[in-house]
Short mmCIF file of C-alpha atoms in Angstrom, two decimals:
data_model
loop_
_atom_site.label_atom_id
_atom_site.label_comp_id
_atom_site.label_asym_id
_atom_site.label_seq_id
_atom_site.Cartn_x
_atom_site.Cartn_y
_atom_site.Cartn_z
CA ASN A 148 -17.23 -2.62 5.89
CA SER A 149 -13.65 -4.37 6.37
CA ASP A 150 -12.84 -3.24 1.92
CA ASN A 151 -13.58 0.46 2.61
CA CYS A 152 -11.57 3.15 5.40
CA TRP A 153 -12.29 5.96 6.59
CA LEU A 154 -10.51 8.87 6.28
CA GLY A 155 -11.80 11.21 9.84
CA TRP A 156 -11.40 15.16 9.99
CA PHE A 157 -8.27 16.73 9.40
CA CYS A 158 -7.32 20.10 8.90
CA VAL A 159 -4.46 22.00 8.54
CA ASP A 160 -4.27 25.17 10.15
CA GLU A 161 -4.37 28.46 8.51
CA GLU A 162 -1.13 29.98 9.20
CA PHE A 163 -0.36 26.53 6.66
CA ARG A 164 -2.20 26.58 3.98
CA GLY A 165 -1.11 26.66 0.35
CA GLN A 166 1.79 25.28 0.71
CA GLY A 167 1.02 21.73 -0.34
CA LEU A 168 0.04 19.68 3.29
CA GLY A 169 -3.70 18.41 2.60
CA LYS A 170 -2.11 17.16 -0.27
CA LYS A 171 -0.03 15.70 1.33
CA LEU A 172 -2.11 14.28 4.21
CA LEU A 173 -4.66 12.47 2.00
CA ASP A 174 -1.60 11.68 -0.08
CA PHE A 175 -0.49 10.07 2.92
CA SER A 176 -4.20 8.23 3.78
CA MET A 177 -4.23 6.35 0.68
CA LEU A 178 -1.02 5.18 1.12
CA LYS A 179 -2.19 3.91 3.73
CA ALA A 180 -5.43 1.94 3.02
CA LYS A 181 -4.65 0.96 0.13
CA GLU A 182 -1.28 -0.96 2.51
CA LEU A 183 -4.71 -2.50 4.24
CA ASN A 184 -5.77 -3.35 1.25
CA LYS A 185 -8.52 -1.31 1.58
CA LYS A 186 -11.01 -0.98 -1.64
CA SER A 187 -11.94 2.31 -1.35
CA LEU A 188 -11.64 5.53 0.73
CA GLN A 189 -14.38 7.33 1.80
CA LEU A 190 -14.83 10.55 3.36
CA TYR A 191 -17.34 12.87 4.80
CA THR A 192 -17.38 16.72 5.05
CA TYR A 193 -19.65 19.61 5.48
CA GLN A 194 -21.08 21.54 2.02
CA SER A 195 -19.38 25.82 3.17
CA PRO A 196 -17.00 28.03 1.84
CA GLU A 197 -14.22 27.74 4.45
CA PHE A 198 -14.72 23.50 2.57
CA GLU A 199 -14.18 24.42 -1.17
CA ALA A 200 -10.79 23.37 -0.70
CA ALA A 201 -10.91 20.90 1.02
CA ILE A 202 -13.77 19.59 -1.78
CA ASN A 203 -11.88 20.86 -4.26
CA MET A 204 -9.05 19.10 -3.41
CA TYR A 205 -11.07 15.54 -4.00
CA ARG A 206 -12.58 16.06 -7.10
CA LYS A 207 -9.37 16.84 -8.32
CA TYR A 208 -8.57 13.31 -6.59
CA ASN A 209 -11.79 12.27 -8.29
CA PHE A 210 -13.61 10.83 -5.17
CA THR A 211 -17.00 10.57 -5.90
CA GLN A 212 -20.28 11.99 -4.54
CA TYR A 213 -22.29 9.83 -3.37
CA THR A 214 -25.35 9.86 -0.96
CA PRO A 215 -24.78 6.99 1.95
CA SER A 216 -27.73 4.90 2.90
CA ARG A 217 -28.19 6.19 6.07
CA GLU A 218 -30.37 9.77 6.21
CA CYS A 219 -27.83 12.30 6.31
CA ARG A 220 -28.20 15.98 6.76
CA LYS A 221 -28.72 19.05 3.66
CA LYS A 222 -25.29 20.23 3.59
CA ASP A 223 -23.12 16.63 5.04
CA LEU A 224 -21.16 15.68 1.95
CA TYR A 225 -20.33 12.31 1.81
CA PHE A 226 -16.48 11.29 -0.76
CA GLN A 227 -15.32 8.33 -2.12
CA ILE A 228 -12.89 6.89 -3.62
CA PHE A 229 -11.65 3.01 -5.68
CA LEU A 230 -8.22 2.80 -4.83
CA ASP A 231 -7.07 0.36 -7.45
CA ASP A 232 -8.49 3.01 -10.05
CA PHE A 233 -6.49 5.71 -8.20
CA PHE A 234 -3.76 4.11 -8.37
CA GLY A 235 -4.07 1.93 -11.68
CA LEU A 236 -4.07 -1.72 -10.85
#
């Protein structure tokens, strides 16, 4: 719905990982969603060892995992964060 903002796929090239760039991209995305007066930021990822660092980052930000109303594959992961909660409003 119009209160939610979806974060599309983003990644950091292997050569540049471990430098905090993923965190900067996520921070920027959350700020932009807040500027657009969105209530939440949602994202989708896949349960796989290659995505564990990203999944851990989402959990550190207190994104909560949820099950969408539509059918999804067994390894699909959906996360959401309520921006007012994150920004302490």
